[in-house]
Coordinates of C-alpha atoms (C1' of nucleotides) in Angstrom, one line a residue:
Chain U
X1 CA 52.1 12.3 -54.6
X2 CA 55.1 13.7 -56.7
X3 CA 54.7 14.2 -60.3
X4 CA 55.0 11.3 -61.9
X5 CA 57.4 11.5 -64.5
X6 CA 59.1 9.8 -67.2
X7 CA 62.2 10.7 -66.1
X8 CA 61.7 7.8 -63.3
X9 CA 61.1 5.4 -65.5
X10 CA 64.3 6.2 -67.5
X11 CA 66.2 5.1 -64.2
X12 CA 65.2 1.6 -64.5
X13 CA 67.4 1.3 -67.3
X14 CA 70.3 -0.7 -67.2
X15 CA 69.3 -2.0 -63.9
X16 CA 71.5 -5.4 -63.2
X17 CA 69.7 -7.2 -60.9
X18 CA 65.7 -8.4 -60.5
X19 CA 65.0 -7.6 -57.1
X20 CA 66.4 -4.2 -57.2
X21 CA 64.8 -3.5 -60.1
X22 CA 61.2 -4.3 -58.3
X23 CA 62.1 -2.3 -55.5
X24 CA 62.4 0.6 -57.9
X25 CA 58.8 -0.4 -59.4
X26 CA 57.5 -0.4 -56.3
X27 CA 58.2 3.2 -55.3
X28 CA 57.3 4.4 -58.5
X29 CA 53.9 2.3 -57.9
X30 CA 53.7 4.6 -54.7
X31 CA 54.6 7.7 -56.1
X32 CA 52.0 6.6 -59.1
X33 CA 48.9 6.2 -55.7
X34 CA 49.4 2.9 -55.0
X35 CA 50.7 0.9 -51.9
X36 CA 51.1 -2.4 -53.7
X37 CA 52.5 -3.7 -57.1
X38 CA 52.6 -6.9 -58.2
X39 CA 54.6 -8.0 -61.1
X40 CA 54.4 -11.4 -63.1
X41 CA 56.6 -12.8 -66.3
X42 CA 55.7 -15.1 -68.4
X43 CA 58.9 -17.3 -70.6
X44 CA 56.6 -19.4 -72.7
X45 CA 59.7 -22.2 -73.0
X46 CA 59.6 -24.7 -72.5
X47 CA 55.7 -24.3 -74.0
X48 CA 54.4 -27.5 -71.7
X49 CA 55.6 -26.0 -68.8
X50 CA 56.1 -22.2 -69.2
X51 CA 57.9 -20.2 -66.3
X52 CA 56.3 -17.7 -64.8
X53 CA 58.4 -15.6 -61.6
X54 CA 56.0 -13.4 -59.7
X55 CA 57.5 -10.7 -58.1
X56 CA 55.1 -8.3 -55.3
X57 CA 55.1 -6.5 -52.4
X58 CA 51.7 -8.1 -50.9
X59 CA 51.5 -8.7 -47.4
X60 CA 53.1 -11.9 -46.8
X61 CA 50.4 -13.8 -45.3
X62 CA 48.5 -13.2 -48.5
X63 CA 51.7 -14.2 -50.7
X64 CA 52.2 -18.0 -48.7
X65 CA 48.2 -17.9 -49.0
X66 CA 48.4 -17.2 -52.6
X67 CA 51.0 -19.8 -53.0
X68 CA 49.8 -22.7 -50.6
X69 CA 46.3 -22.1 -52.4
X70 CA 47.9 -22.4 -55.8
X71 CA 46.0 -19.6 -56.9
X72 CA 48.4 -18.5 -59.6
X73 CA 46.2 -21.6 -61.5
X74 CA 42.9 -19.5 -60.7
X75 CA 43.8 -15.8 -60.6
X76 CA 41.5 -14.1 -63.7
X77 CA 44.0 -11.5 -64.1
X78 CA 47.2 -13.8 -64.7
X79 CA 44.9 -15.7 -67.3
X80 CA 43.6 -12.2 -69.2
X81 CA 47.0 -11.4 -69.3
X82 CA 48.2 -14.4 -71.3
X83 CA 45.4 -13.7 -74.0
X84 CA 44.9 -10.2 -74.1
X85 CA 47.0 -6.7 -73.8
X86 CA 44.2 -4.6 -72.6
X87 CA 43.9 -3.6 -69.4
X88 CA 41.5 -4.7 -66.6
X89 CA 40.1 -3.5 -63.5
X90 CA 39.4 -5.8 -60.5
X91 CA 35.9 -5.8 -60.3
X92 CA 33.4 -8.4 -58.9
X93 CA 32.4 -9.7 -62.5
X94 CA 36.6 -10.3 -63.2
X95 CA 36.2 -12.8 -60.3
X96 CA 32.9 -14.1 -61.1
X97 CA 34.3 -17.7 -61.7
X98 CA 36.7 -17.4 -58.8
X99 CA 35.1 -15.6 -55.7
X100 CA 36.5 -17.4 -52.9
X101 CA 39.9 -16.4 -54.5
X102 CA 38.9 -12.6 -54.8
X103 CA 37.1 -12.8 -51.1
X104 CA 40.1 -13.9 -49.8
X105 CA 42.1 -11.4 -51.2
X106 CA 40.2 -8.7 -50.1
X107 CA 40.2 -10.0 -46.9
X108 CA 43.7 -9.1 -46.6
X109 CA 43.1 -5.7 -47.9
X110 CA 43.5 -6.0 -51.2
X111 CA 40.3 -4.2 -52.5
X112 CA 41.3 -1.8 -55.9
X113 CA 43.9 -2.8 -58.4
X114 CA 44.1 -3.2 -61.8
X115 CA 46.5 -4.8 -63.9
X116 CA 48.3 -3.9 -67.3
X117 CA 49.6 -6.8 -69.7
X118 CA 52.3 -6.4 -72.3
X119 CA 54.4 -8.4 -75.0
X120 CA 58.3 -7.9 -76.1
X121 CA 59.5 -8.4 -78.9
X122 CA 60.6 -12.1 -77.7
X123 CA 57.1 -13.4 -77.0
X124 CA 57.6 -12.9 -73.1
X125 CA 54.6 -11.8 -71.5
X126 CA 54.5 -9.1 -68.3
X127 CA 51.6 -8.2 -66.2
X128 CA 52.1 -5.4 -64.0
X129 CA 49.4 -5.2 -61.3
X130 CA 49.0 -1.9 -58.9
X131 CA 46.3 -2.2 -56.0
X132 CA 45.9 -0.2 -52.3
X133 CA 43.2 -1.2 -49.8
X134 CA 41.8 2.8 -49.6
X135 CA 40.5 4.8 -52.3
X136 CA 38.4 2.9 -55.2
X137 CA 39.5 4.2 -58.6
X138 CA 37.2 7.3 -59.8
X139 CA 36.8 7.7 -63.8
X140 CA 39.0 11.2 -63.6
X141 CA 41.9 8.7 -62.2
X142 CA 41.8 6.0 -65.1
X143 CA 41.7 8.6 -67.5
X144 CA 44.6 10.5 -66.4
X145 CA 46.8 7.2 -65.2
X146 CA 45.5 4.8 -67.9
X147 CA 48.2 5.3 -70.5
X148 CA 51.1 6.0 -68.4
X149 CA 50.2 2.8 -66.4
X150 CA 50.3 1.4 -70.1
X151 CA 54.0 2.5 -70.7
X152 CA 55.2 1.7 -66.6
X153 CA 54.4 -1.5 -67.5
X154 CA 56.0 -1.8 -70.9
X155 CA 59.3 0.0 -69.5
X156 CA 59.7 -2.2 -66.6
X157 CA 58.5 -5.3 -68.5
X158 CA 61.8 -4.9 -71.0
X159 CA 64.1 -4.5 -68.1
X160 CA 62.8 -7.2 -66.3
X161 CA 63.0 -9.8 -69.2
X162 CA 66.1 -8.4 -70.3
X163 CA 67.5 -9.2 -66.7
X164 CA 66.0 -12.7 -67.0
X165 CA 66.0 -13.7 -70.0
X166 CA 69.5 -13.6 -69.8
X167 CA 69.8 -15.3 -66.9
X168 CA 67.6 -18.1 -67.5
X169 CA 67.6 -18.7 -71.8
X170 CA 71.4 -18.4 -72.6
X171 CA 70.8 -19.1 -75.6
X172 CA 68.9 -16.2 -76.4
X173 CA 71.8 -14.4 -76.7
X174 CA 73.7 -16.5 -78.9
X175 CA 73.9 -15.0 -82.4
X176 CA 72.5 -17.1 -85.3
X177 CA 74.6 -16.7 -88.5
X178 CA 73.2 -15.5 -92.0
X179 CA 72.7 -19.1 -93.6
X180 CA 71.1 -20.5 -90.2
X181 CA 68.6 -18.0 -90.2
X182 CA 67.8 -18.6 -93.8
X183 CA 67.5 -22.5 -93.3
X184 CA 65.2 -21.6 -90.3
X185 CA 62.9 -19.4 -92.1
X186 CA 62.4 -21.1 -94.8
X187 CA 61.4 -24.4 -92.7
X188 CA 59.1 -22.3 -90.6
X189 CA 57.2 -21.9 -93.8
X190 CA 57.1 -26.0 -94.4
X191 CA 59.6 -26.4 -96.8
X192 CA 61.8 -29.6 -96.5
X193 CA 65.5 -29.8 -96.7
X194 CA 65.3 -30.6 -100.8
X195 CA 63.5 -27.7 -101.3
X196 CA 65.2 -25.9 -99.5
X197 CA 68.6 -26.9 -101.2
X198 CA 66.7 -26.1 -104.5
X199 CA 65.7 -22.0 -103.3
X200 CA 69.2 -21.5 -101.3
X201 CA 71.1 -23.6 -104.6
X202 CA 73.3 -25.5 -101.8
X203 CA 73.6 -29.0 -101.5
X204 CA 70.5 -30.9 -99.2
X205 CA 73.5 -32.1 -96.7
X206 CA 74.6 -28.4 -96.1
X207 CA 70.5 -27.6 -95.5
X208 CA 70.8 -30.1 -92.5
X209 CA 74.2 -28.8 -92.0
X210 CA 73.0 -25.2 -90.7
X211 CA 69.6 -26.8 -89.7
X212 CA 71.6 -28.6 -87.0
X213 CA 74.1 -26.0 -86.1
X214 CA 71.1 -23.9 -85.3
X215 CA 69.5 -26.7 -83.2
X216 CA 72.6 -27.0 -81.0
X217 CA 72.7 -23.3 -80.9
X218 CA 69.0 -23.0 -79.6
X219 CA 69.8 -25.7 -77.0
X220 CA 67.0 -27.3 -79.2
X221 CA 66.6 -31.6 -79.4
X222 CA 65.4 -31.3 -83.3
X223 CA 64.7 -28.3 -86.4
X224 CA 60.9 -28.7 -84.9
X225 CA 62.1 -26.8 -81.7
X226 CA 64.7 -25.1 -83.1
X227 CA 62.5 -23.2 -85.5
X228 CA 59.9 -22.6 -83.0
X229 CA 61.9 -21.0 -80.5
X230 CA 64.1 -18.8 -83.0
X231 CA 60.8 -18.1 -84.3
X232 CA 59.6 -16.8 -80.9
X233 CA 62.2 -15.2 -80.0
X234 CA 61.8 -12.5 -83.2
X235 CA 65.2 -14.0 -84.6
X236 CA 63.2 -14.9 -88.0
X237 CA 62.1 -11.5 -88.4
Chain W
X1 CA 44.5 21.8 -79.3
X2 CA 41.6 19.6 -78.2
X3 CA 42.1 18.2 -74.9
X4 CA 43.4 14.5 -75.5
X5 CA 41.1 11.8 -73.8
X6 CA 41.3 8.2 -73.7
X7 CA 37.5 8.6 -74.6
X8 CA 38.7 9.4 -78.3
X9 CA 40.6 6.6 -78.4
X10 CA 37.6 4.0 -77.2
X11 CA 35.8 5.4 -80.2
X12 CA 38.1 3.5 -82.5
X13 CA 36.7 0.2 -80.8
X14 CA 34.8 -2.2 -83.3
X15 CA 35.2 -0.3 -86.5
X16 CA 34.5 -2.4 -89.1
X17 CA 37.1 -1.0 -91.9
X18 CA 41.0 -0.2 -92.2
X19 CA 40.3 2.9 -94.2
X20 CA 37.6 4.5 -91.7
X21 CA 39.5 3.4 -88.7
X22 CA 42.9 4.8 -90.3
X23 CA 40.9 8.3 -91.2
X24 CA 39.9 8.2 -87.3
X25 CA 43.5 7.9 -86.3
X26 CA 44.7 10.4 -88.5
X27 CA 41.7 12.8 -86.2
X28 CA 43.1 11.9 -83.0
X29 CA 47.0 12.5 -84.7
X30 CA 45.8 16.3 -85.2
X31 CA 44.2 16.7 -82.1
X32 CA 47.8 15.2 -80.1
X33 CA 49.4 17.9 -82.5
X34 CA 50.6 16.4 -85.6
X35 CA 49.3 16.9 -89.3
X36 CA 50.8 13.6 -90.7
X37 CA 50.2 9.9 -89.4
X38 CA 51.5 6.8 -90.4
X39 CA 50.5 3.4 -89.9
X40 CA 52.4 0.4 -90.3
X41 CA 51.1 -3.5 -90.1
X42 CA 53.7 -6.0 -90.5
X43 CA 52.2 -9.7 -90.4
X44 CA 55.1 -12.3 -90.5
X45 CA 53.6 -14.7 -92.4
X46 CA 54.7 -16.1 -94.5
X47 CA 58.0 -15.7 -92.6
X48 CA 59.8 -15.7 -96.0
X49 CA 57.9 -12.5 -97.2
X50 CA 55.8 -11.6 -94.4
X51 CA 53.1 -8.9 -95.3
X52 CA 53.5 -5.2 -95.0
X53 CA 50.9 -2.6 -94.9
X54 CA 51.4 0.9 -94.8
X55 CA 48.9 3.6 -94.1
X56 CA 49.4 7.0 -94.1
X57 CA 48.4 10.8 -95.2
X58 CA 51.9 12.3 -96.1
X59 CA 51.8 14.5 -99.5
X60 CA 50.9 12.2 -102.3
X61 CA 54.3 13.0 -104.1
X62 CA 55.6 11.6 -101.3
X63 CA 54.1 8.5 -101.2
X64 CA 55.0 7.9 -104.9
X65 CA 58.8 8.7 -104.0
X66 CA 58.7 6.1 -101.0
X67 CA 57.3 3.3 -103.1
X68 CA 58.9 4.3 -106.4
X69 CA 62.0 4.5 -104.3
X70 CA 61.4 1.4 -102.7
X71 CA 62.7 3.1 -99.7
X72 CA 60.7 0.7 -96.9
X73 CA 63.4 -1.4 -98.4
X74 CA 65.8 1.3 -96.1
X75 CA 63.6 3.5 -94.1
X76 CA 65.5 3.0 -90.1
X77 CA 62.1 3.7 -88.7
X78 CA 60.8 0.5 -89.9
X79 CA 64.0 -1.6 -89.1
X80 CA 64.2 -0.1 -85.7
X81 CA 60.1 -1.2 -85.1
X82 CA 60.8 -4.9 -86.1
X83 CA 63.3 -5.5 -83.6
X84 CA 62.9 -3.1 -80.7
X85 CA 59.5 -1.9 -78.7
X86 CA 60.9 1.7 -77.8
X87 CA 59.8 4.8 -79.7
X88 CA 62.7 6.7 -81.7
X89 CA 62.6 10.3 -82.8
X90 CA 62.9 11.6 -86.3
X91 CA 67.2 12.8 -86.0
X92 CA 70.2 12.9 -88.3
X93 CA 71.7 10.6 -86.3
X94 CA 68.8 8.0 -86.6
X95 CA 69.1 8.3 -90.5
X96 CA 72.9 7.9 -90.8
X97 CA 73.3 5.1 -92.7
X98 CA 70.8 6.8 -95.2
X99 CA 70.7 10.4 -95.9
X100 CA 69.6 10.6 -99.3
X101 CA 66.1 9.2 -97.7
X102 CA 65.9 11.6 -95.1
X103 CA 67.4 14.7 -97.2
X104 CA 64.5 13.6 -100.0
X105 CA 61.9 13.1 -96.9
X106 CA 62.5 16.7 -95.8
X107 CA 62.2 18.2 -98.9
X108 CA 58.5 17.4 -98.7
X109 CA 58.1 19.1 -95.5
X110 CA 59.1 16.1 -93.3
X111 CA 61.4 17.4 -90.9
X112 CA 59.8 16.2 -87.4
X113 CA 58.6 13.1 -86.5
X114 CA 58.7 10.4 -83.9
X115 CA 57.9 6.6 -84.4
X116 CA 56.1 3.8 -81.7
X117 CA 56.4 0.6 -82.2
X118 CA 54.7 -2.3 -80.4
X119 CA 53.3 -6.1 -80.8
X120 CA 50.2 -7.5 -80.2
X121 CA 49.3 -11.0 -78.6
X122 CA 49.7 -12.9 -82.4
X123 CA 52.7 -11.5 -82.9
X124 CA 52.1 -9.0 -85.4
X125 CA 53.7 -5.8 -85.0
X126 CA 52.7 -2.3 -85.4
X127 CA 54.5 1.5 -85.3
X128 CA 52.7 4.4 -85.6
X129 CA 54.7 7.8 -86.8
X130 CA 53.4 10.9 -86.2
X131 CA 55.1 13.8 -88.1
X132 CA 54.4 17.7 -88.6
X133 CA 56.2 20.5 -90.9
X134 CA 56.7 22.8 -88.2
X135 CA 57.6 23.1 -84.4
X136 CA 60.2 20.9 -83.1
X137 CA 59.7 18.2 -80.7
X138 CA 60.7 19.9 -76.7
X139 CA 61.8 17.8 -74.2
X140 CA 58.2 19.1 -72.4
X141 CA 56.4 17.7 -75.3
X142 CA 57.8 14.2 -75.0
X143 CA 57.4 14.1 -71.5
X144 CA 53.7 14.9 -72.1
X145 CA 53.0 12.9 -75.1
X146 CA 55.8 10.1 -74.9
X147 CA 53.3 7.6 -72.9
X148 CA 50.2 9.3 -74.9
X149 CA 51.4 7.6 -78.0
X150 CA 51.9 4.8 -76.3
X151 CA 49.0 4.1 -75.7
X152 CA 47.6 5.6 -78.8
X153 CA 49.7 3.2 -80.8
X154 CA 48.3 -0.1 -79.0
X155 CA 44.8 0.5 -79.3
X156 CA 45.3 1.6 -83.0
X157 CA 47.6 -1.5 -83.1
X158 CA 44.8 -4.0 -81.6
X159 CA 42.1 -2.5 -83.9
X160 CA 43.8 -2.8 -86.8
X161 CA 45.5 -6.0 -86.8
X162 CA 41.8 -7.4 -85.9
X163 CA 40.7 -6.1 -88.9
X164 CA 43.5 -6.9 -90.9
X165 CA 43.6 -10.2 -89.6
X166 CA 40.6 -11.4 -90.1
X167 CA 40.8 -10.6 -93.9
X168 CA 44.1 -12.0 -95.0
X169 CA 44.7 -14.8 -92.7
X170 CA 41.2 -16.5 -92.2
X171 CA 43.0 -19.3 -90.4
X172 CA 43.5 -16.9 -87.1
X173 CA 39.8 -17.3 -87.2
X174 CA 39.9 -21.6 -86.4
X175 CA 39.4 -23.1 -83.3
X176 CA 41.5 -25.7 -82.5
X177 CA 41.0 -28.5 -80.7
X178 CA 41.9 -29.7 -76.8
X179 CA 43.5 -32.4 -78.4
X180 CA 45.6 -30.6 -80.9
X181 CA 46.3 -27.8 -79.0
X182 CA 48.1 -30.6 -76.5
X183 CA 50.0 -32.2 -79.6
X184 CA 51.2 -29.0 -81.2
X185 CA 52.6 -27.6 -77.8
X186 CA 54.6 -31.3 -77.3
X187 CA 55.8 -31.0 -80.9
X188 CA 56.5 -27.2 -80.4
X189 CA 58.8 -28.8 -77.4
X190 CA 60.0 -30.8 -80.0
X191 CA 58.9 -34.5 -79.0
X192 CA 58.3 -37.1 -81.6
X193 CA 54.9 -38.9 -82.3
X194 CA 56.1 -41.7 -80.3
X195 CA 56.9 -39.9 -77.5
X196 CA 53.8 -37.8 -77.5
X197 CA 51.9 -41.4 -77.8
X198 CA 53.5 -42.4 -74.4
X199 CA 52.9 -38.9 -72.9
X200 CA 49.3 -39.0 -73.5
X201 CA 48.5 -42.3 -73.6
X202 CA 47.1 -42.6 -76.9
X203 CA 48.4 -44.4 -79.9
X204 CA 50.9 -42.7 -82.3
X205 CA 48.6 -43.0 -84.9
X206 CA 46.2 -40.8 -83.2
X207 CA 48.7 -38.3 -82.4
X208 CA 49.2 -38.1 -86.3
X209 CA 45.6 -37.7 -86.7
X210 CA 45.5 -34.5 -85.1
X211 CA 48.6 -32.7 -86.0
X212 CA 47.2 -33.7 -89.5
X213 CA 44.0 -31.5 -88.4
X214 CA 45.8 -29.4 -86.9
X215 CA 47.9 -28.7 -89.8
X216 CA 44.8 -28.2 -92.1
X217 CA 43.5 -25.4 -90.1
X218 CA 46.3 -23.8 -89.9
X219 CA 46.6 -23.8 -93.6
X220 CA 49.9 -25.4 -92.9
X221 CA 52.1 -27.7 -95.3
X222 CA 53.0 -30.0 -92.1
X223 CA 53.7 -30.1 -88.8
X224 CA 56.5 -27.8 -88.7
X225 CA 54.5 -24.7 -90.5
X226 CA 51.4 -25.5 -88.8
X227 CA 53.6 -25.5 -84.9
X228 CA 55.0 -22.2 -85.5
X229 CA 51.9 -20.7 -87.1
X230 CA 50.1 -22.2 -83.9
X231 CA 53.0 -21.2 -81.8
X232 CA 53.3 -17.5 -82.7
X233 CA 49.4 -16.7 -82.7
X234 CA 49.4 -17.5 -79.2
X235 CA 47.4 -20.8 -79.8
X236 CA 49.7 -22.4 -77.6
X237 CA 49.7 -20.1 -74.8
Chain L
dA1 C1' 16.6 -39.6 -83.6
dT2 C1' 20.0 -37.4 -86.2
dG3 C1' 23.6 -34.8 -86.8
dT4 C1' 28.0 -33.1 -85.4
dA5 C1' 32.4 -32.2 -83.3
dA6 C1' 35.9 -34.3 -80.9
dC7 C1' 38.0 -38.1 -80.0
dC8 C1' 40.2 -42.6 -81.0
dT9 C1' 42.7 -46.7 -83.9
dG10 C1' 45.1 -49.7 -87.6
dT11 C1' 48.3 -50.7 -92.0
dA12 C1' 51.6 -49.6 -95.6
dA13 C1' 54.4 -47.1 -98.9
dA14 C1' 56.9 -43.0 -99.9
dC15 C1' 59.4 -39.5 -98.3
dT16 C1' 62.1 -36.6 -94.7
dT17 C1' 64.9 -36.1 -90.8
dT18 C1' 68.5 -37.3 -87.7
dT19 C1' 72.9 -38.9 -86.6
dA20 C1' 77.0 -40.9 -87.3
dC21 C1' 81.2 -40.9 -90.2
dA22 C1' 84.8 -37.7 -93.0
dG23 C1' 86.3 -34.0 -95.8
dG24 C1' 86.8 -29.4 -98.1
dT25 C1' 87.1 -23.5 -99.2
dT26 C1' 86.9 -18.6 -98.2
dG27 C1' 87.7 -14.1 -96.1
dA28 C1' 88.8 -11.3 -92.0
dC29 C1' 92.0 -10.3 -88.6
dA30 C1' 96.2 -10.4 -85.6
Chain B
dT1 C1' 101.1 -17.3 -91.2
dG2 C1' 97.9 -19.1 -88.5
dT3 C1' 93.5 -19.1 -86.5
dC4 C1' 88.7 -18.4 -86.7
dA5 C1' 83.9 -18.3 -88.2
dA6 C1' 81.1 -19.2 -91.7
dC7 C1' 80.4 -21.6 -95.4
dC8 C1' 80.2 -25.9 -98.2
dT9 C1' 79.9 -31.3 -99.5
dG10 C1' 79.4 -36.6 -99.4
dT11 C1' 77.4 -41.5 -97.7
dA12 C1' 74.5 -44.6 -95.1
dA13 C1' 71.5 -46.6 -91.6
dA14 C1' 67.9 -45.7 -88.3
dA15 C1' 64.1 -43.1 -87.0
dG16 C1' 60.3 -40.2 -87.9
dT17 C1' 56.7 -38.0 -90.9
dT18 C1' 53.2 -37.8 -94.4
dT19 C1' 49.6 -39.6 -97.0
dA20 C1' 46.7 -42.8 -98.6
dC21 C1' 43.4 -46.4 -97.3
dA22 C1' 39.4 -47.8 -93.6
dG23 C1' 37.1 -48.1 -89.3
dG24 C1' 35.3 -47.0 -84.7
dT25 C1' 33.1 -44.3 -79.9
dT26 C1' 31.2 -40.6 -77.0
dA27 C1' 28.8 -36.4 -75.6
dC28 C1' 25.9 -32.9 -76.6
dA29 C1' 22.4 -30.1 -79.1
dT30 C1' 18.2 -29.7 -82.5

DNA sequence: ATGTAACCTGTAAACTTTTACAGGTTGACA
DNA sequence: TGTCAACCTGTAAAAGTTTACAGGTTACAT
């Protein structure tokens, strides 16, 4: 195993493409003492069917299983990593509620892993997951690979939903102007249009004016929507 | 130099108070080699003045200057944390666009200092600084510590904004519903009552019912507070 | 058995949002 | 000078939300 450096993880930047950009986890998940790496994204839009792209290096007879099984809907570590940032261990107790799930999987050799969640700034999730067959993880290991696990994940995780978010949410990238944002804010906090018109001293029309610029802007079908994704996506802060 | 463990850092689990936690943190910041640590919370809500809290053990003079000088108002560090997840170091070039801030912050011994920023799952953001008098920051210190802090920063982060949390916005604390949970995340998608009525089958009225609930828990003024509220604590995850 | 939480439903009036229509000013920049 | 983005304004009808009122069932735990 080299040294595992930051240096590495500075390469990832400015990466173009998705699959290229795994590829260049997944050596630094070797390097780092593990033969597999698994790497999941979360876009919580539309919120009543979020997208999730799963990216690994799993043997493929365990990725069609995973799939064919729908086993994304089971998996313990995909749902601790919706609700929580710390890291977890796989560990018979994780899969207590799921142990065909986690017999299969180690059936294909997928014994020791552990997986890291994270947040950006935009309210898109990652989960980066690093497991090998050999070896079970001592108490010296976690301690010395914990944090840096911690930040692999976060680096890679803003690549990866710079990369996609782009590609997938245009409109995350269209710029809001001063007013919308000021519209939008202060209907996040419940005011209506009049009151609005009142605080801003503007007219109630030209509220609804830059309430529904900013709803074609989001690619939003009413100010509901509109507020809740720019609120999100961190363009409220 | 004490050796840095993540067992120090597990200690900070459960603490019951900002102050005693904060006091813990600034331990661990002398251990990892800095004599000043800073702490900042920033709760967006409401998004229209969202709440700031600041911890730190800088000189006392100090702290007077910042508030005095209203300079959170202007300090980059802080802009920087609200908008990006990467850590910045203390430079001229970071504090361009305000060097009568940083000329005034070296002149009470200030002069090094780096800043990590990160979010947590309710989107409440944290960055902690650490800062020392003396010894620059070497490229070999970074690449030891850079991932430490990290770390450091999203356990503190976690600790504290469950603390925090828990005393100013009591309405994290509510449960809500199955049923509400279903009509916020429709209405978050931006679907009318009506439409929500067909999706689930149940009369509009009912659908009213519950955002109404909904909208009291979450200490909303209607639906459109209570769906972003709901929406950015991860209730709708 | 009694309570409790979650769920479900109806009506009506007052208010708010959405969507058309149609028009204007200002300041920056080439 | 012309174009552009950002800002501002009016009216009116249709649709949606909010807030009262008032009533109900079901499942589960003490």
């Amino acid at each position: 195993m080299k040294t595992w450096q930051e240096d590495q993880l500075n390469a990832l930047h400015g990466v173009k493409c998705e699959h290229k950009l795994f590829e260049m986890m997944v050596t630094l998940a070797r390097d780092f003492g593990f033969d597999y790496c698994a790497y999941v994204l979360h876009i919580p839009f539309p919120l009543t069917r979020p997208g999730v792209k799963i990216f690994n290096n799993y043997p493929v007879a365990w990725q069609t299983r995973y799939q064919v099984q729908n086993y994304l809907a089971v998996d313990p570590t995909v749902r601790h990593g919706l609700r929580s940032l710390l890291p977890v261990i796989w560990s018979d107790d994780l899969f207590l509620s799921s142990r065909e799930f986690w017999e299969d999987a180690r059936s294909f050799g997928l014994n020791v892993g552990l997986a890291q969640p994270c947040r950006d700034e935009n309210a898109i999730g990652g989960m980066l997951t690093l497991a090998r067959s050999g070896e079970p993880l001592s108490e010296a290991e976690l301690q010395d690979k914990g944090s840096k696990m911690a930040w692999f994940t976060q680096v890679a995780h803003l690549e990866m939903s710079r990369i996609l978010c782009a590609k997938t949410m245009p409109e995350t990238e269209v710029p809001l102007s001063t007013r919308e944002i000021d519209v939008l804010r202060w209907t996040a906090d419940g005011k209506t249009s009049s009151e609005i018109s009142d605080i801003l001293d503007i007219s109630v029309r030209t509220v609804n004016f830059h309430l529904g610029n900013a709803t074609v802007k989001l690619n939003a079908v009413n100010k509901t929507a509109a507020v809740v994704r720019a609120a999100l996506l961190g363009m409220l802060h």
